[in-house]
Amino acid sequence: MNVKVIGAGLAGCEVAWQLSKKGISVDLYDMKPLKYSPAHSYTGFAELVCSNSLKAKRIESAGGLLKEEMRQFGSIILEAADSCTVEAGGSLAVDRYKFSDYITNKIKNTKNINIISEEILEIPKEGIRVIATGPLTSDNLSNSISNIMGTNNLYFFDAASPIIKFSSIDMEKAFYASRYDRGDADYINCPMNKNEYEIFYTALINAEVVELKQFEKKDFRVYEGCMPVEVMAKRGEDTIRYGPLKPVGLIDPRTDFRPYAVVQLRKEDKDGTMYNIVGFQTNLKFDEQKKVFSLIPGLENAEFVRYGVMHRNTFINSQKVLNNYFGFKEDNNLFFTGQITGVEGYTESAANGIYVGYNIGKILLGEVPLILPRETMMGSLFNYVTNGDSKNFQPMGSNMGILPPLEEKIRDKKIKYQKLASRSMEKLISILN
């Protein structure tokens, strides 16, 4: 049987890849290059529109554990990431264009996948269908989804950080280092003393933001994991000093002391010609971004390749309408995957695509769908998204807190996380083999 996958983002590509490996034919629909969402601009599949980081590599971290689980399923996203890495200390970061090109070429040259460039305006009526259109689902299809669910979509707002040219950074003031010297010194750090921070902070909280459209205002909710830096700053003068500007684990080589605050920059491309201002998702007006962010020591003459932007994201109330393997409860042949379901993050979206594609394959082969153990990161995350209190459903990313506790109580967090990761991998490998 042929499967229709709508959307060639991270989740959609993983669904198509998983099905193709089982010999199942896939029609993969994507509206690019005929039409682009407000946040997309590149022609390739699996475009990264916010950060270029896929989070930590260490298996005893939530992001690292999730990626190791994904590797057990043969993730095409991680295959691409491993071939397109840029230095980022303990994180897995990629050259976003090479990353997209790798996946696009791989998908287009897979014999079981048929690419169709077309905007889907409503949910197809026939066959097995997978909606993987992401958090920026177009209005027509979004309305079609709302109609079949008998409820309105939910909304939150997502933001992206600015990108600047490396050549415009004053390295006499900035320095290379990774926090606690983990991995290589891949981050550029811009240190602030107390006076510099207070000047920057005052300018940040008083800067002008982009005015939301009237229809957006009524749905305005900011997702905590991707909060605009100016919104975070207004919660208190020290809030961002304990968040994206935290100086712990860093020593300024000019003073041999820890700075009062630190702004970190991470590579955007393999050659290091562009850098992302880490944690600086923003909705400030472009001229305000230039004015305020140029107050950061080392960025006084920064040239912006891309200013930060904020856009509306859409997700469905999965806990109310989807089953444990992301099938629509009222239609056995309709599935949803990726960030539209309420998983939050690049790897989370891709992992969800793996899971949905894997289970559709099992169903078509006459097998029972796989429900992952709660002890695995994928299992706990997907259980949260498809079960629980649907009245208070909010998007969720991977984190160690959603895993069931160990039988033994361990105070040392590092040891505890290592044991949680070992338990997860043992469980997953045992059921896949």
mmCIF file of N, CA, C and O in Angstrom, residues 186-245:
data_model
loop_
_atom_site.group_PDB
_atom_site.id
_atom_site.type_symbol
_atom_site.label_atom_id
_atom_site.label_comp_id
_atom_site.label_asym_id
_atom_site.label_seq_id
_atom_site.Cartn_x
_atom_site.Cartn_y
_atom_site.Cartn_z
ATOM 1 N N ASP A 186 35.030 25.620 21.495
ATOM 2 C CA ASP A 186 34.318 25.891 20.249
ATOM 3 C C ASP A 186 33.413 27.124 20.312
ATOM 4 O O ASP A 186 32.935 27.584 19.279
ATOM 5 N N TYR A 187 33.139 27.626 21.503
ATOM 6 C CA TYR A 187 32.269 28.788 21.637
ATOM 7 C C TYR A 187 33.096 30.067 21.726
ATOM 8 O O TYR A 187 34.162 30.091 22.339
ATOM 9 N N ILE A 188 32.578 31.128 21.125
ATOM 10 C CA ILE A 188 33.142 32.454 21.348
ATOM 11 C C ILE A 188 32.359 33.079 22.494
ATOM 12 O O ILE A 188 31.124 33.074 22.493
ATOM 13 N N ASN A 189 33.082 33.604 23.475
ATOM 14 C CA ASN A 189 32.456 34.156 24.671
ATOM 15 C C ASN A 189 32.702 35.650 24.773
ATOM 16 O O ASN A 189 33.846 36.112 24.656
ATOM 17 N N CYS A 190 31.636 36.396 24.994
ATOM 18 C CA CYS A 190 31.715 37.850 25.142
ATOM 19 C C CYS A 190 31.434 38.190 26.609
ATOM 20 O O CYS A 190 30.271 38.174 27.037
ATOM 21 N N PRO A 191 32.484 38.480 27.395
ATOM 22 C CA PRO A 191 32.296 38.702 28.838
ATOM 23 C C PRO A 191 31.827 40.118 29.159
ATOM 24 O O PRO A 191 32.169 41.078 28.468
ATOM 25 N N MET A 192 31.032 40.228 30.213
ATOM 26 C CA MET A 192 30.546 41.529 30.679
ATOM 27 C C MET A 192 30.903 41.728 32.142
ATOM 28 O O MET A 192 30.768 40.796 32.947
ATOM 29 N N ASN A 193 31.309 42.942 32.499
ATOM 30 C CA ASN A 193 31.396 43.278 33.915
ATOM 31 C C ASN A 193 30.026 43.803 34.361
ATOM 32 O O ASN A 193 29.090 43.911 33.558
ATOM 33 N N LYS A 194 29.900 44.121 35.644
ATOM 34 C CA LYS A 194 28.604 44.510 36.189
ATOM 35 C C LYS A 194 28.035 45.755 35.507
ATOM 36 O O LYS A 194 26.845 45.808 35.157
ATOM 37 N N ASN A 195 28.872 46.753 35.282
ATOM 38 C CA ASN A 195 28.410 47.988 34.657
ATOM 39 C C ASN A 195 27.956 47.747 33.217
ATOM 40 O O ASN A 195 26.909 48.245 32.783
ATOM 41 N N GLU A 196 28.740 46.966 32.463
ATOM 42 C CA GLU A 196 28.380 46.658 31.070
ATOM 43 C C GLU A 196 27.069 45.891 31.013
ATOM 44 O O GLU A 196 26.219 46.155 30.140
ATOM 45 N N TYR A 197 26.886 44.976 31.948
ATOM 46 C CA TYR A 197 25.650 44.193 31.971
ATOM 47 C C TYR A 197 24.445 45.075 32.275
ATOM 48 O O TYR A 197 23.393 44.960 31.629
ATOM 49 N N GLU A 198 24.576 45.961 33.238
ATOM 50 C CA GLU A 198 23.442 46.809 33.615
ATOM 51 C C GLU A 198 23.036 47.736 32.477
ATOM 52 O O GLU A 198 21.841 47.976 32.252
ATOM 53 N N ILE A 199 24.012 48.261 31.732
ATOM 54 C CA ILE A 199 23.704 49.105 30.567
ATOM 55 C C ILE A 199 22.965 48.286 29.514
ATOM 56 O O ILE A 199 21.944 48.727 28.953
ATOM 57 N N PHE A 200 23.475 47.074 29.237
ATOM 58 C CA PHE A 200 22.843 46.193 28.257
ATOM 59 C C PHE A 200 21.437 45.810 28.702
ATOM 60 O O PHE A 200 20.480 45.871 27.917
ATOM 61 N N TYR A 201 21.294 45.429 29.967
ATOM 62 C CA TYR A 201 20.005 44.986 30.486
ATOM 63 C C TYR A 201 18.947 46.082 30.371
ATOM 64 O O TYR A 201 17.817 45.834 29.933
ATOM 65 N N THR A 202 19.316 47.284 30.749
ATOM 66 C CA THR A 202 18.373 48.404 30.680
ATOM 67 C C THR A 202 17.920 48.659 29.249
ATOM 68 O O THR A 202 16.731 48.896 28.985
ATOM 69 N N ALA A 203 18.862 48.611 28.312
ATOM 70 C CA ALA A 203 18.510 48.822 26.903
ATOM 71 C C ALA A 203 17.619 47.697 26.391
ATOM 72 O O ALA A 203 16.670 47.939 25.629
ATOM 73 N N LEU A 204 17.892 46.463 26.821
ATOM 74 C CA LEU A 204 17.132 45.305 26.350
ATOM 75 C C LEU A 204 15.675 45.373 26.785
ATOM 76 O O LEU A 204 14.764 45.173 25.973
ATOM 77 N N ILE A 205 15.435 45.651 28.042
ATOM 78 C CA ILE A 205 14.047 45.627 28.526
ATOM 79 C C ILE A 205 13.245 46.833 28.059
ATOM 80 O O ILE A 205 12.006 46.832 28.144
ATOM 81 N N ASN A 206 13.934 47.862 27.555
ATOM 82 C CA ASN A 206 13.231 49.052 27.061
ATOM 83 C C ASN A 206 13.163 49.132 25.540
ATOM 84 O O ASN A 206 12.614 50.097 24.991
ATOM 85 N N ALA A 207 13.710 48.130 24.861
ATOM 86 C CA ALA A 207 13.721 48.142 23.394
ATOM 87 C C ALA A 207 12.336 47.843 22.828
ATOM 88 O O ALA A 207 11.515 47.175 23.457
ATOM 89 N N GLU A 208 12.097 48.339 21.622
ATOM 90 C CA GLU A 208 10.797 48.139 20.970
ATOM 91 C C GLU A 208 10.704 46.763 20.312
ATOM 92 O O GLU A 208 11.661 46.307 19.671
ATOM 93 N N VAL A 209 9.562 46.121 20.479
ATOM 94 C CA VAL A 209 9.337 44.805 19.868
ATOM 95 C C VAL A 209 8.418 44.954 18.661
ATOM 96 O O VAL A 209 7.744 45.970 18.488
ATOM 97 N N VAL A 210 8.395 43.917 17.831
ATOM 98 C CA VAL A 210 7.500 43.905 16.674
ATOM 99 C C VAL A 210 6.071 43.740 17.164
ATOM 100 O O VAL A 210 5.776 42.853 17.972
ATOM 101 N N GLU A 211 5.192 44.579 16.696
ATOM 102 C CA GLU A 211 3.788 44.524 17.093
ATOM 103 C C GLU A 211 3.113 43.304 16.485
ATOM 104 O O GLU A 211 3.217 43.052 15.282
ATOM 105 N N LEU A 212 2.422 42.546 17.325
ATOM 106 C CA LEU A 212 1.707 41.373 16.831
ATOM 107 C C LEU A 212 0.462 41.801 16.066
ATOM 108 O O LEU A 212 -0.147 42.835 16.368
ATOM 109 N N LYS A 213 0.088 40.997 15.079
ATOM 110 C CA LYS A 213 -1.163 41.243 14.365
ATOM 111 C C LYS A 213 -2.326 40.983 15.316
ATOM 112 O O LYS A 213 -2.226 40.219 16.271
ATOM 113 N N GLN A 214 -3.452 41.597 15.043
ATOM 114 C CA GLN A 214 -4.601 41.505 15.936
ATOM 115 C C GLN A 214 -5.037 40.063 16.153
ATOM 116 O O GLN A 214 -5.349 39.655 17.277
ATOM 117 N N PHE A 215 -5.042 39.250 15.086
ATOM 118 C CA PHE A 215 -5.504 37.865 15.222
ATOM 119 C C PHE A 215 -4.518 37.024 16.036
ATOM 120 O O PHE A 215 -4.884 35.996 16.592
ATOM 121 N N GLU A 216 -3.266 37.491 16.113
ATOM 122 C CA GLU A 216 -2.274 36.754 16.883
ATOM 123 C C GLU A 216 -2.361 37.054 18.376
ATOM 124 O O GLU A 216 -2.078 36.192 19.210
ATOM 125 N N LYS A 217 -2.761 38.271 18.708
ATOM 126 C CA LYS A 217 -2.743 38.702 20.101
ATOM 127 C C LYS A 217 -3.604 37.818 20.994
ATOM 128 O O LYS A 217 -3.233 37.504 22.126
ATOM 129 N N LYS A 218 -4.757 37.402 20.502
ATOM 130 C CA LYS A 218 -5.666 36.620 21.341
ATOM 131 C C LYS A 218 -5.115 35.230 21.645
ATOM 132 O O LYS A 218 -5.509 34.590 22.607
ATOM 133 N N ASP A 219 -4.172 34.743 20.822
ATOM 134 C CA ASP A 219 -3.607 33.406 21.021
ATOM 135 C C ASP A 219 -2.197 33.443 21.586
ATOM 136 O O ASP A 219 -1.526 32.426 21.662
ATOM 137 N N PHE A 220 -1.750 34.648 21.992
ATOM 138 C CA PHE A 220 -0.339 34.792 22.346
ATOM 139 C C PHE A 220 0.017 34.042 23.621
ATOM 140 O O PHE A 220 -0.519 34.310 24.694
ATOM 141 N N ARG A 221 0.918 33.053 23.478
ATOM 142 C CA ARG A 221 1.535 32.344 24.592
ATOM 143 C C ARG A 221 2.954 32.017 24.185
ATOM 144 O O ARG A 221 3.179 31.535 23.093
ATOM 145 N N VAL A 222 3.905 32.282 25.049
ATOM 146 C CA VAL A 222 5.304 32.022 24.731
ATOM 147 C C VAL A 222 5.713 30.677 25.307
ATOM 148 O O VAL A 222 5.471 30.397 26.474
ATOM 149 N N TYR A 223 6.321 29.815 24.496
ATOM 150 C CA TYR A 223 6.829 28.536 24.969
ATOM 151 C C TYR A 223 8.111 28.761 25.765
ATOM 152 O O TYR A 223 9.041 29.422 25.314
ATOM 153 N N GLU A 224 8.161 28.216 26.983
ATOM 154 C CA GLU A 224 9.275 28.470 27.898
ATOM 155 C C GLU A 224 10.630 28.085 27.303
ATOM 156 O O GLU A 224 11.638 28.723 27.553
ATOM 157 N N GLY A 225 10.686 27.002 26.510
ATOM 158 C CA GLY A 225 11.956 26.503 26.010
ATOM 159 C C GLY A 225 12.553 27.325 24.883
ATOM 160 O O GLY A 225 13.702 27.109 24.514
ATOM 161 N N CYS A 226 11.791 28.276 24.323
ATOM 162 C CA CYS A 226 12.313 29.102 23.233
ATOM 163 C C CYS A 226 11.850 30.549 23.434
ATOM 164 O O CYS A 226 11.399 31.212 22.520
ATOM 165 N N MET A 227 11.975 31.026 24.665
ATOM 166 C CA MET A 227 11.451 32.338 25.041
ATOM 167 C C MET A 227 12.310 33.479 24.509
ATOM 168 O O MET A 227 13.543 33.416 24.582
ATOM 169 N N PRO A 228 11.703 34.521 23.958
ATOM 170 C CA PRO A 228 12.477 35.694 23.552
ATOM 171 C C PRO A 228 13.286 36.241 24.725
ATOM 172 O O PRO A 228 12.782 36.325 25.852
ATOM 173 N N VAL A 229 14.518 36.626 24.463
ATOM 174 C CA VAL A 229 15.409 37.045 25.541
ATOM 175 C C VAL A 229 14.878 38.277 26.252
ATOM 176 O O VAL A 229 15.045 38.437 27.472
ATOM 177 N N GLU A 230 14.180 39.161 25.526
ATOM 178 C CA GLU A 230 13.647 40.366 26.152
ATOM 179 C C GLU A 230 12.493 40.046 27.105
ATOM 180 O O GLU A 230 12.288 40.721 28.112
ATOM 181 N N VAL A 231 11.716 38.995 26.779
ATOM 182 C CA VAL A 231 10.631 38.562 27.664
ATOM 183 C C VAL A 231 11.220 37.962 28.935
ATOM 184 O O VAL A 231 10.773 38.243 30.050
ATOM 185 N N MET A 232 12.231 37.130 28.772
ATOM 186 C CA MET A 232 12.899 36.530 29.924
ATOM 187 C C MET A 232 13.513 37.602 30.816
ATOM 188 O O MET A 232 13.418 37.544 32.050
ATOM 189 N N ALA A 233 14.142 38.606 30.200
ATOM 190 C CA ALA A 233 14.822 39.651 30.957
ATOM 191 C C ALA A 233 13.860 40.438 31.841
ATOM 192 O O ALA A 233 14.213 40.867 32.947
ATOM 193 N N LYS A 234 12.645 40.623 31.374
ATOM 194 C CA LYS A 234 11.671 41.412 32.130
ATOM 195 C C LYS A 234 11.164 40.694 33.373
ATOM 196 O O LYS A 234 10.447 41.285 34.183
ATOM 197 N N ARG A 235 11.534 39.443 33.550
ATOM 198 C CA ARG A 235 11.151 38.717 34.770
ATOM 199 C C ARG A 235 12.024 39.098 35.959
ATOM 200 O O ARG A 235 11.730 38.740 37.086
ATOM 201 N N GLY A 236 13.108 39.786 35.700
ATOM 202 C CA GLY A 236 13.990 40.199 36.790
ATOM 203 C C GLY A 236 15.392 40.460 36.278
ATOM 204 O O GLY A 236 15.830 39.851 35.301
ATOM 205 N N GLU A 237 16.114 41.353 36.935
ATOM 206 C CA GLU A 237 17.418 41.780 36.442
ATOM 207 C C GLU A 237 18.425 40.644 36.332
ATOM 208 O O GLU A 237 19.299 40.665 35.471
ATOM 209 N N ASP A 238 18.308 39.637 37.189
ATOM 210 C CA ASP A 238 19.287 38.552 37.178
ATOM 211 C C ASP A 238 18.797 37.310 36.428
ATOM 212 O O ASP A 238 19.510 36.312 36.352
ATOM 213 N N THR A 239 17.592 37.355 35.889
ATOM 214 C CA THR A 239 17.030 36.163 35.253
ATOM 215 C C THR A 239 17.905 35.655 34.113
ATOM 216 O O THR A 239 18.225 34.464 34.047
ATOM 217 N N ILE A 240 18.321 36.524 33.196
ATOM 218 C CA ILE A 240 19.132 36.050 32.071
ATOM 219 C C ILE A 240 20.570 35.760 32.501
ATOM 220 O O ILE A 240 21.284 35.025 31.830
ATOM 221 N N ARG A 241 20.996 36.333 33.647
ATOM 222 C CA ARG A 241 22.336 35.997 34.156
ATOM 223 C C ARG A 241 22.379 34.571 34.691
ATOM 224 O O ARG A 241 23.450 33.975 34.809
ATOM 225 N N TYR A 242 21.210 34.047 35.033
ATOM 226 C CA TYR A 242 21.117 32.650 35.451
ATOM 227 C C TYR A 242 20.585 31.774 34.317
ATOM 228 O O TYR A 242 20.350 30.587 34.509
ATOM 229 N N GLY A 243 20.404 32.379 33.155
ATOM 230 C CA GLY A 243 19.926 31.655 31.977
ATOM 231 C C GLY A 243 20.967 31.688 30.874
ATOM 232 O O GLY A 243 22.093 31.211 31.054
ATOM 233 N N PRO A 244 20.654 32.285 29.714
ATOM 234 C CA PRO A 244 21.586 32.256 28.578
ATOM 235 C C PRO A 244 22.886 33.031 28.803
ATOM 236 O O PRO A 244 23.867 32.782 28.110
ATOM 237 N N LEU A 245 22.911 33.951 29.775
ATOM 238 C CA LEU A 245 24.130 34.725 30.022
ATOM 239 C C LEU A 245 24.889 34.249 31.261
ATOM 240 O O LEU A 245 25.744 34.953 31.781
#
